Amino acid sequence: MRITNGGNVGIGTTSPSQGLHVVDAGIITSEFESSDNSSSLIEVSNNAGLDAFFGVAGGNLVLRHDDYTANHFAMDSSGNVGIGTTSPDHLLQVESSGNAEIQAQRASGAGVLIQAQSAVGVVGTNTNHRLDLKTNSSTRATISTSGNFGIGTTSP
């Protein structure tokens, strides 16, 4: 470990370029190593026994929570982000052993859900709001909260 005159701290390097600069130099203990060949990892813990792990695994940036086996978030070298997967094929890929879900919700407003189930894909709302389909910033079709479908109207 090295602390420079400028206050930078280096672990595994003698010339740290940031406030904390960690380079894996064989300092990772087996406690932190996993089947995905982690090459560097930082653990952050609190007094309640909760742990977070941040590092590089299999060439991807990974974030884990409270265990050593599952990468909950990964970003690969092309910028693809995976939640529940360490090898995302798209800009954002969400995987789950159950239903994979993405929800966008305005605080105290409509929530839009995209869900992948075992035999069907779902797009809709889990809130008491209609669902609109838009092109060129204009609503083209609407599904009301009662299930009525309208084309060219927002009040079917």
CSV table of N, CA and C in Angstrom, one decimal:
chain,number,residue,atom,x,y,z
A,1,MET,N,0.8,-1.2,0.0
A,1,MET,CA,0.0,0.0,0.0
A,1,MET,C,0.9,1.2,0.0
A,2,ARG,N,0.4,2.3,-0.7
A,2,ARG,CA,1.2,3.5,-0.7
A,2,ARG,C,0.3,4.7,-0.6
A,3,ILE,N,0.6,5.7,0.1
A,3,ILE,CA,-0.1,6.9,0.2
A,3,ILE,C,0.9,8.0,-0.3
A,4,THR,N,0.4,8.8,-1.3
A,4,THR,CA,1.3,9.8,-1.9
A,4,THR,C,1.2,11.1,-1.2
A,5,ASN,N,2.1,12.0,-1.5
A,5,ASN,CA,2.1,13.3,-0.8
A,5,ASN,C,0.8,14.0,-1.1
A,6,GLY,N,0.1,13.8,-2.3
A,6,GLY,CA,-1.1,14.4,-2.6
A,6,GLY,C,-2.3,13.8,-2.0
A,7,GLY,N,-2.1,12.7,-1.2
A,7,GLY,CA,-3.2,12.0,-0.5
A,7,GLY,C,-3.8,10.8,-1.2
A,8,ASN,N,-3.4,10.5,-2.4
A,8,ASN,CA,-3.9,9.3,-3.1
A,8,ASN,C,-3.4,8.1,-2.4
A,9,VAL,N,-4.3,7.0,-2.4
A,9,VAL,CA,-4.0,5.8,-1.7
A,9,VAL,C,-3.9,4.7,-2.8
A,10,GLY,N,-2.8,4.0,-2.8
A,10,GLY,CA,-2.6,2.9,-3.8
A,10,GLY,C,-2.5,1.6,-3.1
A,11,ILE,N,-3.3,0.6,-3.5
A,11,ILE,CA,-3.2,-0.8,-3.1
A,11,ILE,C,-2.9,-1.6,-4.3
A,12,GLY,N,-1.7,-2.3,-4.3
A,12,GLY,CA,-1.3,-3.0,-5.4
A,12,GLY,C,-0.6,-2.2,-6.5
A,13,THR,N,-0.4,-0.9,-6.2
A,13,THR,CA,0.3,0.0,-7.1
A,13,THR,C,1.1,1.0,-6.3
A,14,THR,N,2.2,1.4,-6.8
A,14,THR,CA,3.1,2.4,-6.1
A,14,THR,C,2.8,3.8,-6.7
A,15,SER,N,2.0,3.9,-7.7
A,15,SER,CA,1.7,5.2,-8.2
A,15,SER,C,0.2,5.4,-8.4
A,16,PRO,N,-0.5,5.6,-7.3
A,16,PRO,CA,-2.0,5.7,-7.4
A,16,PRO,C,-2.3,7.1,-8.1
A,17,SER,N,-3.3,7.0,-9.1
A,17,SER,CA,-3.7,8.2,-9.8
A,17,SER,C,-5.0,8.8,-9.4
A,18,GLN,N,-5.7,8.1,-8.5
A,18,GLN,CA,-7.0,8.6,-7.9
A,18,GLN,C,-6.9,8.6,-6.4
A,19,GLY,N,-8.0,9.1,-5.7
A,19,GLY,CA,-8.0,9.0,-4.3
A,19,GLY,C,-7.8,7.6,-3.7
A,20,LEU,N,-8.5,6.6,-4.4
A,20,LEU,CA,-8.2,5.2,-4.0
A,20,LEU,C,-8.0,4.5,-5.3
A,21,HIS,N,-6.9,3.9,-5.5
A,21,HIS,CA,-6.5,3.2,-6.7
A,21,HIS,C,-6.1,1.8,-6.4
A,22,VAL,N,-6.9,0.8,-6.8
A,22,VAL,CA,-6.7,-0.6,-6.4
A,22,VAL,C,-6.4,-1.4,-7.7
A,23,VAL,N,-5.2,-2.1,-7.6
A,23,VAL,CA,-4.8,-3.0,-8.7
A,23,VAL,C,-4.6,-4.3,-8.1
A,24,ASP,N,-5.3,-5.4,-8.7
A,24,ASP,CA,-5.1,-6.7,-8.2
A,24,ASP,C,-3.7,-7.2,-8.4
A,25,ALA,N,-3.0,-7.4,-7.3
A,25,ALA,CA,-1.6,-7.9,-7.4
A,25,ALA,C,-1.5,-9.1,-6.6
A,26,GLY,N,-2.5,-10.0,-6.7
A,26,GLY,CA,-2.5,-11.2,-5.9
A,26,GLY,C,-2.9,-10.9,-4.4
A,27,ILE,N,-3.6,-9.8,-4.2
A,27,ILE,CA,-4.0,-9.5,-2.8
A,27,ILE,C,-5.4,-9.9,-2.5
A,28,ILE,N,-6.1,-10.4,-3.5
A,28,ILE,CA,-7.5,-10.8,-3.3
A,28,ILE,C,-7.4,-12.2,-2.6
A,29,THR,N,-8.1,-12.3,-1.5
A,29,THR,CA,-8.1,-13.6,-0.7
A,29,THR,C,-9.1,-14.5,-1.3
A,30,SER,N,-9.0,-15.8,-1.0
A,30,SER,CA,-10.0,-16.8,-1.6
A,30,SER,C,-11.4,-16.5,-1.1
A,31,GLU,N,-11.6,-15.8,0.0
A,31,GLU,CA,-12.9,-15.4,0.4
A,31,GLU,C,-13.7,-14.7,-0.6
A,32,PHE,N,-13.0,-13.9,-1.4
A,32,PHE,CA,-13.6,-13.0,-2.4
A,32,PHE,C,-13.6,-13.7,-3.8
A,33,GLU,N,-12.9,-14.7,-4.0
A,33,GLU,CA,-12.8,-15.3,-5.4
A,33,GLU,C,-14.0,-16.2,-5.6
A,34,SER,N,-14.4,-16.2,-6.8
A,34,SER,CA,-15.6,-17.0,-7.2
A,34,SER,C,-15.4,-17.8,-8.5
A,35,SER,N,-16.4,-18.5,-8.9
A,35,SER,CA,-16.3,-19.3,-10.1
A,35,SER,C,-16.2,-18.5,-11.4
A,36,ASP,N,-16.4,-17.2,-11.3
A,36,ASP,CA,-16.4,-16.3,-12.5
A,36,ASP,C,-15.0,-15.7,-12.6
A,37,ASN,N,-14.0,-16.2,-11.9
A,37,ASN,CA,-12.6,-15.7,-12.1
A,37,ASN,C,-12.5,-14.2,-11.8
A,38,SER,N,-13.0,-13.7,-10.7
A,38,SER,CA,-12.9,-12.3,-10.3
A,38,SER,C,-11.4,-11.9,-10.3
A,39,SER,N,-11.1,-10.8,-11.0
A,39,SER,CA,-9.7,-10.3,-11.0
A,39,SER,C,-9.5,-9.2,-10.0
A,40,SER,N,-10.5,-8.5,-9.6
A,40,SER,CA,-10.4,-7.6,-8.5
A,40,SER,C,-11.7,-7.3,-7.9
A,41,LEU,N,-11.8,-7.1,-6.6
A,41,LEU,CA,-13.0,-7.0,-5.9
A,41,LEU,C,-12.8,-6.1,-4.7
A,42,ILE,N,-13.8,-5.3,-4.4
A,42,ILE,CA,-13.8,-4.4,-3.2
A,42,ILE,C,-15.0,-4.8,-2.4
A,43,GLU,N,-14.9,-5.0,-1.1
A,43,GLU,CA,-16.0,-5.2,-0.2
A,43,GLU,C,-16.2,-4.0,0.6
A,44,VAL,N,-17.5,-3.7,0.7
A,44,VAL,CA,-18.0,-2.6,1.6
A,44,VAL,C,-19.0,-3.2,2.6
A,45,SER,N,-18.7,-3.0,3.9
A,45,SER,CA,-19.6,-3.6,4.9
A,45,SER,C,-20.0,-2.5,5.9
A,46,ASN,N,-21.2,-2.8,6.5
A,46,ASN,CA,-21.6,-1.9,7.6
A,46,ASN,C,-21.7,-2.7,8.9
A,47,ASN,N,-22.0,-2.1,10.0
A,47,ASN,CA,-22.0,-2.8,11.3
A,47,ASN,C,-23.2,-3.8,11.4
A,48,ALA,N,-24.2,-3.7,10.5
A,48,ALA,CA,-25.3,-4.6,10.5
A,48,ALA,C,-25.0,-5.9,9.8
A,49,GLY,N,-23.8,-6.0,9.3
A,49,GLY,CA,-23.4,-7.3,8.6
A,49,GLY,C,-23.8,-7.3,7.1
A,50,LEU,N,-24.2,-6.2,6.5
A,50,LEU,CA,-24.6,-6.2,5.1
A,50,LEU,C,-23.3,-5.9,4.3
A,51,ASP,N,-23.1,-6.6,3.2
A,51,ASP,CA,-22.0,-6.4,2.4
A,51,ASP,C,-22.3,-6.1,1.0
A,52,ALA,N,-21.5,-5.3,0.3
A,52,ALA,CA,-21.6,-5.1,-1.1
A,52,ALA,C,-20.3,-5.3,-1.7
A,53,PHE,N,-20.2,-5.8,-2.9
A,53,PHE,CA,-19.0,-6.2,-3.6
A,53,PHE,C,-19.0,-5.5,-4.9
A,54,PHE,N,-17.9,-4.9,-5.2
A,54,PHE,CA,-17.7,-4.2,-6.5
A,54,PHE,C,-16.4,-4.6,-7.1
A,55,GLY,N,-16.4,-4.9,-8.4
A,55,GLY,CA,-15.1,-5.3,-9.0
A,55,GLY,C,-15.3,-5.7,-10.4
A,56,VAL,N,-14.3,-6.4,-10.9
A,56,VAL,CA,-14.2,-6.9,-12.3
A,56,VAL,C,-14.2,-8.4,-12.3
A,57,ALA,N,-15.1,-9.0,-13.1
A,57,ALA,CA,-15.2,-10.4,-13.2
A,57,ALA,C,-15.5,-10.8,-14.6
A,58,GLY,N,-14.7,-11.7,-15.2
A,58,GLY,CA,-14.8,-12.1,-16.5
A,58,GLY,C,-14.8,-11.0,-17.5
A,59,GLY,N,-14.0,-10.0,-17.2
A,59,GLY,CA,-13.9,-8.8,-18.1
A,59,GLY,C,-15.0,-7.8,-18.0
A,60,ASN,N,-16.0,-8.0,-17.1
A,60,ASN,CA,-17.1,-7.1,-16.9
A,60,ASN,C,-17.0,-6.4,-15.5
A,61,LEU,N,-17.5,-5.2,-15.4
A,61,LEU,CA,-17.7,-4.5,-14.2
A,61,LEU,C,-18.9,-5.2,-13.5
A,62,VAL,N,-18.8,-5.6,-12.2
A,62,VAL,CA,-19.9,-6.3,-11.5
A,62,VAL,C,-20.1,-5.6,-10.2
A,63,LEU,N,-21.4,-5.8,-9.7
A,63,LEU,CA,-21.8,-5.4,-8.4
A,63,LEU,C,-22.6,-6.5,-7.8
A,64,ARG,N,-22.2,-6.9,-6.6
A,64,ARG,CA,-22.9,-8.0,-5.9
A,64,ARG,C,-23.4,-7.4,-4.6
A,65,HIS,N,-24.4,-8.1,-4.0
A,65,HIS,CA,-24.9,-7.7,-2.7
A,65,HIS,C,-25.0,-8.9,-1.8
A,66,ASP,N,-24.2,-8.9,-0.7
A,66,ASP,CA,-24.3,-9.7,0.4
A,66,ASP,C,-24.1,-11.2,0.1
A,67,ASP,N,-23.4,-11.6,-1.0
A,67,ASP,CA,-23.0,-12.9,-1.2
A,67,ASP,C,-21.8,-12.9,-2.2
A,68,TYR,N,-21.2,-14.1,-2.3
A,68,TYR,CA,-20.0,-14.2,-3.2
A,68,TYR,C,-20.3,-14.9,-4.5
A,69,THR,N,-21.6,-15.3,-4.8
A,69,THR,CA,-21.8,-16.1,-5.9
A,69,THR,C,-22.6,-15.5,-7.0
A,70,ALA,N,-23.5,-14.5,-6.8
A,70,ALA,CA,-24.3,-14.0,-7.8
A,70,ALA,C,-24.0,-12.5,-8.1
A,71,ASN,N,-23.6,-12.3,-9.4
A,71,ASN,CA,-23.4,-10.9,-9.8
A,71,ASN,C,-24.8,-10.3,-10.2
A,72,HIS,N,-25.2,-9.3,-9.5
A,72,HIS,CA,-26.6,-8.7,-9.6
A,72,HIS,C,-26.6,-7.7,-10.7
A,73,PHE,N,-25.5,-7.1,-11.0
A,73,PHE,CA,-25.4,-6.1,-12.1
A,73,PHE,C,-24.0,-6.3,-12.8
A,74,ALA,N,-24.0,-6.2,-14.1
A,74,ALA,CA,-22.8,-6.3,-14.8
A,74,ALA,C,-22.8,-5.3,-16.0
A,75,MET,N,-21.7,-4.7,-16.3
A,75,MET,CA,-21.6,-3.9,-17.5
A,75,MET,C,-20.3,-4.4,-18.3
A,76,ASP,N,-20.6,-4.7,-19.6
A,76,ASP,CA,-19.5,-5.3,-20.3
A,76,ASP,C,-18.7,-4.1,-21.0
A,77,SER,N,-17.6,-4.5,-21.8
A,77,SER,CA,-16.8,-3.5,-22.4
A,77,SER,C,-17.5,-2.7,-23.5
A,78,SER,N,-18.6,-3.2,-24.0
A,78,SER,CA,-19.3,-2.4,-25.1
A,78,SER,C,-20.4,-1.5,-24.5
A,79,GLY,N,-20.5,-1.5,-23.1
A,79,GLY,CA,-21.5,-0.7,-22.5
A,79,GLY,C,-22.8,-1.4,-22.2
A,80,ASN,N,-23.0,-2.6,-22.6
A,80,ASN,CA,-24.2,-3.3,-22.4
A,80,ASN,C,-24.3,-3.6,-20.9
A,81,VAL,N,-25.5,-3.4,-20.3
A,81,VAL,CA,-25.8,-3.5,-18.9
A,81,VAL,C,-26.7,-4.7,-18.7
A,82,GLY,N,-26.3,-5.6,-17.7
A,82,GLY,CA,-27.1,-6.8,-17.4
A,82,GLY,C,-27.5,-6.7,-15.9
A,83,ILE,N,-28.8,-7.0,-15.7
A,83,ILE,CA,-29.3,-7.1,-14.3
A,83,ILE,C,-29.7,-8.6,-14.2
A,84,GLY,N,-29.1,-9.4,-13.4
A,84,GLY,CA,-29.4,-10.8,-13.3
A,84,GLY,C,-28.6,-11.6,-14.3
A,85,THR,N,-27.8,-11.0,-15.1
A,85,THR,CA,-26.9,-11.7,-16.0
A,85,THR,C,-25.5,-11.0,-16.1
A,86,THR,N,-24.5,-11.8,-16.3
A,86,THR,CA,-23.2,-11.2,-16.4
A,86,THR,C,-22.7,-11.1,-17.9
A,87,SER,N,-23.6,-11.5,-18.8
A,87,SER,CA,-23.2,-11.4,-20.2
A,87,SER,C,-24.4,-10.9,-21.0
A,88,PRO,N,-24.7,-9.6,-20.8
A,88,PRO,CA,-25.8,-9.0,-21.5
A,88,PRO,C,-25.6,-8.9,-23.0
A,89,ASP,N,-26.6,-9.1,-23.8
A,89,ASP,CA,-26.5,-9.0,-25.3
A,89,ASP,C,-27.1,-7.8,-25.8
A,90,HIS,N,-27.7,-6.9,-25.0
A,90,HIS,CA,-28.4,-5.7,-25.4
A,90,HIS,C,-27.9,-4.6,-24.5
A,91,LEU,N,-28.3,-3.3,-24.8
A,91,LEU,CA,-27.9,-2.2,-24.0
A,91,LEU,C,-28.4,-2.4,-22.6
A,92,LEU,N,-29.6,-2.9,-22.4
A,92,LEU,CA,-30.1,-3.3,-21.1
A,92,LEU,C,-30.8,-4.6,-21.2
A,93,GLN,N,-30.3,-5.6,-20.4
A,93,GLN,CA,-30.9,-6.9,-20.4
A,93,GLN,C,-31.2,-7.3,-19.0
A,94,VAL,N,-32.5,-7.7,-18.7
A,94,VAL,CA,-32.9,-8.1,-17.4
A,94,VAL,C,-33.3,-9.6,-17.4
A,95,GLU,N,-32.6,-10.4,-16.6
A,95,GLU,CA,-33.0,-11.8,-16.5
A,95,GLU,C,-33.3,-12.2,-15.1
A,96,SER,N,-34.2,-13.2,-15.0
A,96,SER,CA,-34.6,-13.7,-13.6
A,96,SER,C,-35.0,-15.1,-13.8
A,97,SER,N,-34.8,-15.9,-12.7
A,97,SER,CA,-35.3,-17.3,-12.7
A,97,SER,C,-36.8,-17.3,-12.6
A,98,GLY,N,-37.4,-16.2,-12.2
A,98,GLY,CA,-38.9,-16.1,-12.2
A,98,GLY,C,-39.2,-15.1,-13.3
A,99,ASN,N,-40.3,-14.4,-13.1
A,99,ASN,CA,-40.7,-13.4,-14.1
A,99,ASN,C,-39.7,-12.2,-14.1
A,100,ALA,N,-39.1,-11.9,-15.3
A,100,ALA,CA,-38.2,-10.8,-15.4
A,100,ALA,C,-39.1,-9.6,-15.6
A,101,GLU,N,-38.9,-8.5,-14.8
A,101,GLU,CA,-39.7,-7.3,-14.9
A,101,GLU,C,-38.9,-6.0,-15.0
A,102,ILE,N,-39.4,-5.1,-15.7
A,102,ILE,CA,-38.9,-3.7,-15.8
A,102,ILE,C,-40.1,-2.8,-15.5
A,103,GLN,N,-40.1,-1.9,-14.6
A,103,GLN,CA,-41.2,-1.0,-14.4
A,103,GLN,C,-40.7,0.4,-14.4
A,104,ALA,N,-41.3,1.2,-15.1
A,104,ALA,CA,-41.1,2.7,-15.1
A,104,ALA,C,-42.3,3.3,-14.5
A,105,GLN,N,-42.1,4.1,-13.4
A,105,GLN,CA,-43.3,4.7,-12.7
A,105,GLN,C,-43.0,6.1,-12.3
A,106,ARG,N,-44.0,6.9,-12.6
A,106,ARG,CA,-43.9,8.3,-12.1
A,106,ARG,C,-44.4,8.3,-10.7
A,107,ALA,N,-43.7,9.0,-9.8
A,107,ALA,CA,-44.1,9.1,-8.4
A,107,ALA,C,-45.6,9.5,-8.3
A,108,SER,N,-46.4,8.8,-7.6
A,108,SER,CA,-47.9,9.0,-7.6
A,108,SER,C,-48.5,9.2,-8.9
A,109,GLY,N,-48.1,8.4,-9.9
A,109,GLY,CA,-48.6,8.4,-11.2
A,109,GLY,C,-48.7,7.1,-11.9
A,110,ALA,N,-48.8,7.1,-13.2
A,110,ALA,CA,-48.9,5.8,-13.9
A,110,ALA,C,-47.6,5.0,-13.9
A,111,GLY,N,-47.7,3.7,-13.9
A,111,GLY,CA,-46.6,2.8,-13.9
A,111,GLY,C,-46.7,1.9,-15.1
A,112,VAL,N,-45.7,1.8,-15.9
A,112,VAL,CA,-45.7,0.9,-17.1
A,112,VAL,C,-44.8,-0.3,-16.8
A,113,LEU,N,-45.3,-1.5,-17.0
A,113,LEU,CA,-44.6,-2.7,-16.7
A,113,LEU,C,-44.3,-3.5,-18.0
A,114,ILE,N,-43.1,-4.0,-18.1
A,114,ILE,CA,-42.7,-4.9,-19.2
A,114,ILE,C,-42.3,-6.2,-18.4
A,115,GLN,N,-42.9,-7.3,-18.8
A,115,GLN,CA,-42.6,-8.5,-18.0
A,115,GLN,C,-42.4,-9.7,-19.0
A,116,ALA,N,-41.4,-10.5,-18.7
A,116,ALA,CA,-41.2,-11.8,-19.5
A,116,ALA,C,-41.6,-12.9,-18.5
A,117,GLN,N,-42.7,-13.6,-18.9
A,117,GLN,CA,-43.1,-14.8,-18.1
A,117,GLN,C,-42.6,-16.1,-18.9
A,118,SER,N,-42.9,-17.2,-18.3
A,118,SER,CA,-42.4,-18.5,-18.9
A,118,SER,C,-43.0,-18.7,-20.3
A,119,ALA,N,-44.2,-18.3,-20.6
A,119,ALA,CA,-44.8,-18.6,-21.9
A,119,ALA,C,-45.5,-17.3,-22.6
A,120,VAL,N,-45.3,-16.1,-22.0
A,120,VAL,CA,-45.9,-14.9,-22.6
A,120,VAL,C,-45.1,-13.7,-22.2
A,121,GLY,N,-45.1,-12.7,-23.1
A,121,GLY,CA,-44.6,-11.4,-22.8
A,121,GLY,C,-45.7,-10.5,-22.5
A,122,VAL,N,-45.5,-9.6,-21.5
A,122,VAL,CA,-46.6,-8.7,-21.0
A,122,VAL,C,-46.1,-7.2,-21.1
A,123,VAL,N,-46.9,-6.3,-21.6
A,123,VAL,CA,-46.7,-4.9,-21.5
A,123,VAL,C,-48.0,-4.3,-21.0
A,124,GLY,N,-47.9,-3.5,-20.0
A,124,GLY,CA,-49.1,-2.9,-19.5
A,124,GLY,C,-48.9,-2.0,-18.3
A,125,THR,N,-50.0,-1.8,-17.5
A,125,THR,CA,-49.9,-1.0,-16.3
A,125,THR,C,-50.3,-1.8,-15.1
A,126,ASN,N,-49.7,-1.5,-14.0
A,126,ASN,CA,-50.2,-2.1,-12.7
A,126,ASN,C,-50.9,-1.1,-11.9
A,127,THR,N,-51.1,0.1,-12.5
A,127,THR,CA,-51.8,1.2,-11.8
A,127,THR,C,-53.1,1.4,-12.5
A,128,ASN,N,-54.0,2.2,-11.9
A,128,ASN,CA,-55.3,2.5,-12.5
A,128,ASN,C,-55.2,3.6,-13.5
A,129,HIS,N,-54.4,3.4,-14.6
A,129,HIS,CA,-54.2,4.3,-15.7
A,129,HIS,C,-54.4,3.6,-17.0
A,130,ARG,N,-54.8,4.3,-18.0
A,130,ARG,CA,-54.9,3.7,-19.3
A,130,ARG,C,-53.5,3.5,-19.9
A,131,LEU,N,-53.5,2.7,-21.0
A,131,LEU,CA,-52.2,2.4,-21.7
A,131,LEU,C,-52.4,2.9,-23.1
A,132,ASP,N,-51.5,3.8,-23.5
A,132,ASP,CA,-51.5,4.4,-24.8
A,132,ASP,C,-50.3,3.9,-25.6
A,133,LEU,N,-50.6,3.7,-26.9
A,133,LEU,CA,-49.5,3.4,-27.9
A,133,LEU,C,-49.3,4.6,-28.8
A,134,LYS,N,-48.1,5.0,-28.9
A,134,LYS,CA,-47.8,6.3,-29.6
A,134,LYS,C,-46.8,6.1,-30.7
A,135,THR,N,-46.9,6.9,-31.7
A,135,THR,CA,-45.9,7.0,-32.8
A,135,THR,C,-45.8,8.5,-33.1
A,136,ASN,N,-44.6,9.0,-33.4
A,136,ASN,CA,-44.3,10.4,-33.7
A,136,ASN,C,-44.9,11.3,-32.6
A,137,SER,N,-44.8,11.0,-31.4
A,137,SER,CA,-45.3,11.8,-30.2
A,137,SER,C,-46.8,11.9,-30.1
A,138,SER,N,-47.6,11.1,-30.9
A,138,SER,CA,-49.0,11.2,-30.9
A,138,SER,C,-49.6,9.9,-30.5
A,139,THR,N,-50.7,9.9,-29.6
A,139,THR,CA,-51.4,8.7,-29.3
A,139,THR,C,-52.1,8.1,-30.5
A,140,ARG,N,-51.9,6.8,-30.8
A,140,ARG,CA,-52.5,6.2,-31.9
A,140,ARG,C,-53.6,5.2,-31.5
A,141,ALA,N,-53.3,4.6,-30.3
A,141,ALA,CA,-54.3,3.6,-29.8
A,141,ALA,C,-54.2,3.6,-28.3
A,142,THR,N,-55.4,3.3,-27.7
A,142,THR,CA,-55.5,3.4,-26.2
A,142,THR,C,-56.3,2.1,-25.7
A,143,ILE,N,-55.8,1.6,-24.6
A,143,ILE,CA,-56.5,0.6,-23.8
A,143,ILE,C,-57.0,1.3,-22.5
A,144,SER,N,-58.3,1.4,-22.3
A,144,SER,CA,-58.8,2.0,-21.1
A,144,SER,C,-58.6,1.1,-19.9
A,145,THR,N,-58.9,1.7,-18.7
A,145,THR,CA,-58.7,0.9,-17.5
A,145,THR,C,-59.8,-0.2,-17.4
A,146,SER,N,-60.9,-0.1,-18.2
A,146,SER,CA,-61.9,-1.1,-18.2
A,146,SER,C,-61.7,-2.1,-19.3
A,147,GLY,N,-60.6,-2.0,-20.1
A,147,GLY,CA,-60.3,-3.0,-21.1
A,147,GLY,C,-60.8,-2.6,-22.5
A,148,ASN,N,-61.4,-1.5,-22.7
A,148,ASN,CA,-61.9,-1.1,-24.0
A,148,ASN,C,-60.6,-0.6,-24.8
A,149,PHE,N,-60.7,-0.9,-26.2
A,149,PHE,CA,-59.5,-0.6,-27.0
A,149,PHE,C,-60.0,0.4,-28.1
A,150,GLY,N,-59.3,1.5,-28.2
A,150,GLY,CA,-59.7,2.5,-29.2
A,150,GLY,C,-58.5,2.9,-30.1
A,151,ILE,N,-58.8,3.0,-31.4
A,151,ILE,CA,-57.8,3.5,-32.4
A,151,ILE,C,-58.2,4.9,-32.8
A,152,GLY,N,-57.2,5.8,-32.6
A,152,GLY,CA,-57.5,7.2,-33.0
A,152,GLY,C,-58.3,8.0,-31.9
A,153,THR,N,-58.5,7.4,-30.7
A,153,THR,CA,-59.2,8.0,-29.6
A,153,THR,C,-58.5,7.6,-28.3
A,154,THR,N,-58.5,8.6,-27.4
A,154,THR,CA,-58.0,8.2,-26.0
A,154,THR,C,-59.2,7.9,-25.1
A,155,SER,N,-60.4,7.9,-25.6
A,155,SER,CA,-61.6,7.6,-24.7
A,155,SER,C,-62.4,6.5,-25.4
A,156,PRO,N,-61.9,5.3,-25.5
A,156,PRO,CA,-62.7,4.3,-26.2
A,156,PRO,C,-63.9,3.8,-25.3
